[in-house]
Amino acid sequence: MKNGQIWQDIDGNDIQAHGGCIIKHGDTYYWYGEHKGGDNKIARFVTGQEVSRVDVIGVACYTSKDLLNWKYEGLVLESEKEDIASPIHTSQVLERPKVIYNEKNNNFVLWMHIDRPDYSYAGVGIAVSDSPLGPFKFLGAKVPNKQDSRDMTVYKDKDGTAYLFHSSNRNKTMNIARLNEDYTDVDGSFSSVLEDQEREAPALFYHDGMYYMVTSGCTSWDPNAALFAICPHIVGKWKLIDNPCDGKYARQTFFGQSSYIFEAEGKFYLMLDHWKPDNLKKSGYSILPIEITSDNCLIIPWQDEWLGI
Ligand code: DGJ
């Protein structure tokens, strides 16, 4: 699979799993993402800036054993077609779906960015399913802890506590909000980190005593320089370090934007979206291995191809 390009599933159809995540359950990898297979439209940000969008179709799921051959499993959460008041009505925004497994309830919890077409709602949506293949039941949308929330991810810590990381304060800070035991809501405890750094697209992992967070700057669909931050505690004084990308076009994150970091066979991999604002459904993907140095730096070199594991 050529990094930076749209990839195809085992039936030869374009993979529609943008802004997504890959989790492993049993011996299977599940890739969830935004199905952006509709036609481009124009919306206007609260700032007046025009932005391209597609109507919400839903959250798509693909499965694979080798991270290379992906089978389409359908939409695990579908947009609402009739009720225009629904937060997941086709006319709204549903981005960056992330799924975590809840051991206590033996179920899967899906979090996503929910918004109006002008991004003025700035909330999250939550859905649950007993099967990784869905269908997920939509529980509703909310503004977590009354803090605006745009780009986001959810991260399950080693002790089983899960957190919502979300760009807040009009993207000026990153908020870390603890989830309840069911992972279906925030529990009221949160803190703001990376203050005034204007980062979005958070992707996290933990290795050997250190938490790492890769983020992008805030330039809509346009690429910018990624930065990684580190902290020895999940909730603590996160510190921005540097751009982890290495080589040609590193300053543009190889024309991509972080969506998720997953672990496979002891190694960590960064997923990138390569947005095509003129035709969002043709936006591409990359998966790049992450090197971790002994002094807690990350190095992510470009690779032309993703060969799986
Ligand atoms: C950048 C975000 O990372 C994307 O998920 C999306 O919200 C675009 N902005 C919209 O312009």
XYZ file of C-alpha atoms and ligand atoms in Angstrom:
320
model
C 0.000 0.000 0.000
C 1.501 3.322 -1.089
C 1.658 5.703 1.841
C -0.065 9.048 1.211
C -2.638 7.585 -1.192
C -6.164 6.278 -0.800
C -6.024 2.546 -0.054
C -8.352 -0.215 -1.238
C -9.982 -3.010 0.728
C -9.819 -6.688 -0.346
C -12.784 -6.113 -2.694
C -10.956 -3.306 -4.493
C -13.099 -0.496 -3.058
C -11.632 2.657 -1.518
C -11.187 2.366 2.255
C -13.444 4.963 3.892
C -12.018 5.167 7.415
C -10.689 8.717 7.783
C -9.665 10.310 11.073
C -9.737 6.798 12.443
C -8.139 4.358 14.839
C -6.936 0.756 14.794
C -7.500 -1.480 17.817
C -6.728 -5.156 18.311
C -9.248 -7.514 19.878
C -8.470 -11.232 19.943
C -6.347 -11.934 16.887
C -8.067 -9.318 14.726
C -7.316 -5.674 14.022
C -10.332 -3.352 13.690
C -9.994 -0.078 11.813
C -12.784 2.422 12.513
C -13.044 5.749 10.711
C -15.233 8.368 9.088
C -16.979 7.199 5.924
C -16.482 10.260 3.739
C -17.792 8.680 0.542
C -20.120 11.555 -0.379
C -19.699 14.620 -2.538
C -17.871 17.693 -1.288
C -19.903 20.643 -0.037
C -18.888 24.006 1.399
C -19.564 25.111 4.969
C -18.412 28.184 6.834
C -16.427 28.156 10.098
C -17.510 30.442 12.949
C -14.610 32.667 11.867
C -16.194 33.092 8.410
C -13.537 30.947 6.744
C -14.951 28.506 4.171
C -14.324 24.813 4.703
C -15.093 21.778 2.592
C -17.160 18.969 4.101
C -19.168 15.914 3.202
C -22.490 14.888 4.700
C -22.206 12.408 7.570
C -22.560 8.817 6.363
C -21.367 7.090 9.514
C -18.506 5.228 11.140
C -17.092 2.453 8.972
C -15.260 -0.641 10.215
C -12.658 -2.793 8.452
C -10.963 -5.929 9.817
C -7.569 -7.452 9.118
C -5.152 -10.012 10.546
C -2.030 -8.466 8.981
C -2.878 -4.717 8.887
C -2.591 -4.891 5.098
C -5.588 -6.827 3.765
C -8.715 -5.061 5.011
C -12.253 -6.460 4.809
C -15.145 -3.977 4.885
C -17.542 -4.839 7.727
C -20.030 -2.058 6.987
C -21.157 0.947 8.981
C -21.064 0.288 12.731
C -22.822 3.611 13.388
C -25.031 5.148 10.714
C -26.014 8.772 10.375
C -29.622 9.751 11.068
C -31.457 10.520 7.822
C -34.842 11.803 9.065
C -34.597 13.600 12.426
C -32.811 16.872 11.683
C -32.470 17.529 15.435
C -30.233 14.457 15.846
C -26.543 15.252 16.538
C -25.632 12.599 13.966
C -27.998 13.818 11.251
C -26.350 13.749 7.799
C -26.152 17.566 7.830
C -23.918 17.627 10.951
C -20.210 16.859 11.525
C -18.970 13.492 12.845
C -15.181 13.243 12.992
C -12.294 11.264 14.516
C -14.188 8.185 15.798
C -12.192 6.282 18.443
C -13.120 2.959 20.035
C -11.951 1.541 23.385
C -12.768 -1.775 24.968
C -14.333 -1.717 28.437
C -13.295 -4.811 30.414
C -15.780 -4.296 33.239
C -18.777 -4.412 30.888
C -17.142 -6.487 28.121
C -18.275 -3.939 25.548
C -16.871 -1.400 23.101
C -17.281 2.336 23.519
C -17.079 4.723 20.579
C -16.273 8.402 21.089
C -16.353 10.961 18.302
C -16.249 14.690 17.631
C -19.794 15.943 17.006
C -20.392 19.357 15.587
C -22.545 21.646 13.519
C -21.361 22.316 9.963
C -19.880 25.623 11.196
C -18.108 23.875 14.106
C -19.980 26.043 16.637
C -21.275 23.174 18.837
C -17.835 21.653 19.669
C -18.922 18.513 21.480
C -18.486 14.760 21.625
C -20.753 11.834 20.858
C -20.725 8.490 22.658
C -21.995 5.107 21.444
C -21.719 1.532 22.767
C -21.781 -1.971 21.341
C -21.332 -5.480 22.726
C -19.561 -6.494 19.519
C -16.582 -4.778 17.873
C -18.549 -5.100 14.625
C -21.438 -3.061 15.992
C -24.060 -1.883 15.585
C -23.166 0.846 18.095
C -26.072 2.406 19.991
C -25.770 6.196 20.021
C -26.112 7.462 23.608
C -26.057 11.155 22.742
C -23.834 14.197 22.332
C -22.545 16.630 24.942
C -20.008 19.349 25.612
C -17.687 17.573 28.092
C -17.292 19.385 31.418
C -18.835 22.401 29.656
C -15.515 22.796 27.788
C -15.671 23.149 24.006
C -14.253 20.061 22.320
C -13.126 19.747 18.705
C -10.360 17.312 17.631
C -10.168 14.487 20.156
C -9.071 10.983 20.995
C -9.713 8.576 23.837
C -6.871 6.788 25.581
C -7.023 3.849 27.969
C -4.266 3.957 30.590
C -2.475 0.851 31.914
C -4.639 0.825 35.077
C -7.808 0.728 32.959
C -8.728 4.388 33.542
C -9.660 6.077 30.275
C -9.315 9.724 29.286
C -10.700 12.022 26.626
C -8.006 14.261 25.134
C -9.642 17.151 23.310
C -8.663 20.488 21.808
C -10.487 23.113 23.835
C -10.670 26.826 24.568
C -11.134 27.397 20.805
C -8.248 25.027 20.094
C -5.834 26.989 22.305
C -5.348 24.216 24.883
C -5.549 20.448 25.091
C -7.900 19.191 27.796
C -7.529 15.809 29.484
C -10.856 14.650 30.901
C -11.165 11.452 32.924
C -13.964 9.068 31.916
C -16.305 7.165 34.230
C -15.844 3.426 34.788
C -18.198 2.576 31.914
C -16.277 4.949 29.574
C -19.651 6.425 28.611
C -19.177 9.911 30.067
C -16.593 12.236 31.584
C -16.481 11.988 35.385
C -15.959 15.706 36.059
C -12.203 15.658 36.641
C -10.180 17.403 33.933
C -7.110 19.565 33.385
C -5.776 21.765 30.593
C -2.307 21.196 29.167
C -0.234 22.633 26.286
C -1.828 25.987 27.065
C -1.799 28.525 24.198
C 0.005 25.999 21.977
C -2.955 25.560 19.577
C -2.580 21.845 18.893
C -5.117 19.397 17.491
C -5.316 15.813 16.128
C -3.931 14.207 19.335
C -2.512 10.654 19.138
C -1.013 8.960 22.199
C 1.012 6.047 23.456
C 2.971 4.962 26.520
C 6.417 3.393 26.501
C 8.862 2.618 29.274
C 7.795 5.181 31.878
C 6.835 7.964 29.484
C 3.618 9.079 27.773
C 3.956 10.519 24.266
C 1.442 12.698 22.435
C 1.764 13.581 18.731
C -0.361 16.530 17.596
C -0.747 18.805 14.576
C -1.149 22.547 14.370
C -4.567 24.019 13.533
C -4.740 24.761 9.795
C -8.029 23.118 8.787
C -7.381 20.465 6.068
C -3.931 21.877 5.221
C -0.791 20.125 6.450
C 1.518 21.688 9.022
C 4.370 20.564 11.278
C 3.583 17.818 13.785
C 4.982 18.142 17.299
C 5.342 15.563 20.024
C 4.947 16.211 23.728
C 6.016 14.031 26.645
C 4.976 13.581 30.258
C 5.876 10.885 32.802
C 2.274 10.999 34.067
C -0.864 10.920 31.981
C -2.205 13.965 33.793
C 0.789 16.186 34.472
C 2.920 18.908 32.955
C 3.041 17.881 29.306
C 6.000 19.445 27.504
C 6.230 20.026 23.756
C 9.561 18.751 22.422
C 9.974 18.772 18.654
C 8.711 17.622 15.282
C 9.136 13.840 15.208
C 9.049 13.664 11.402
C 12.368 13.140 9.711
C 13.393 13.782 6.103
C 11.871 15.522 3.088
C 8.548 17.279 3.777
C 8.936 16.688 7.529
C 7.750 20.266 8.140
C 4.451 19.369 6.441
C 4.180 15.995 8.264
C 4.678 14.462 4.792
C 1.433 16.275 3.776
C -0.485 14.322 6.420
C -2.087 14.833 9.825
C -1.992 12.521 12.839
C -5.071 10.431 13.557
C -3.953 7.647 15.925
C -1.045 5.620 17.285
C -1.461 1.872 17.667
C 0.789 -0.895 18.941
C 1.432 -4.071 16.993
C 3.861 -6.768 18.073
C 5.683 -4.468 20.473
C 6.142 -1.574 18.027
C 4.226 1.693 17.729
C 2.827 3.083 14.476
C 1.479 6.514 13.573
C -1.593 6.709 11.344
C -1.843 9.808 9.132
C -4.695 11.247 7.080
C -3.684 12.920 3.827
C -6.673 15.216 3.367
C -7.818 16.149 -0.136
C -9.974 19.216 0.597
C -11.226 19.343 -3.013
C -12.424 15.751 -2.882
C -12.434 14.519 0.722
C -13.492 10.966 -0.136
C -10.159 10.481 -1.946
C -8.101 11.513 1.120
C -5.191 9.116 1.607
C -3.583 7.261 4.485
C -0.131 6.440 5.822
C 1.092 4.144 8.551
C 4.619 4.948 9.714
C 6.730 3.151 12.350
C 7.832 5.265 15.321
C 11.413 5.099 16.599
C 11.896 5.965 20.284
C 15.373 7.104 21.322
C 16.919 6.452 24.737
C 16.414 10.144 25.634
C 12.636 10.049 25.005
C 12.673 11.562 21.527
C 10.536 10.283 18.687
C 11.773 9.875 15.121
C 9.301 9.142 12.342
C 10.945 8.765 8.934
C 8.883 8.686 5.748
C 8.384 5.311 4.076
C 6.928 5.051 0.572
C 5.063 1.897 1.373
C 3.177 0.320 4.238
C 4.003 -3.375 4.193
C 1.998 -4.491 7.228
C 3.502 -6.610 10.003
C -8.740 19.802 11.135
C -9.197 18.615 11.925
O -8.072 17.898 12.365
C -10.092 17.722 11.088
O -10.511 16.622 11.840
C -11.248 18.565 10.611
O -11.986 19.019 11.726
C -10.725 19.743 9.827
N -9.853 20.535 10.657
C -11.863 20.603 9.317
O -11.358 21.728 8.685
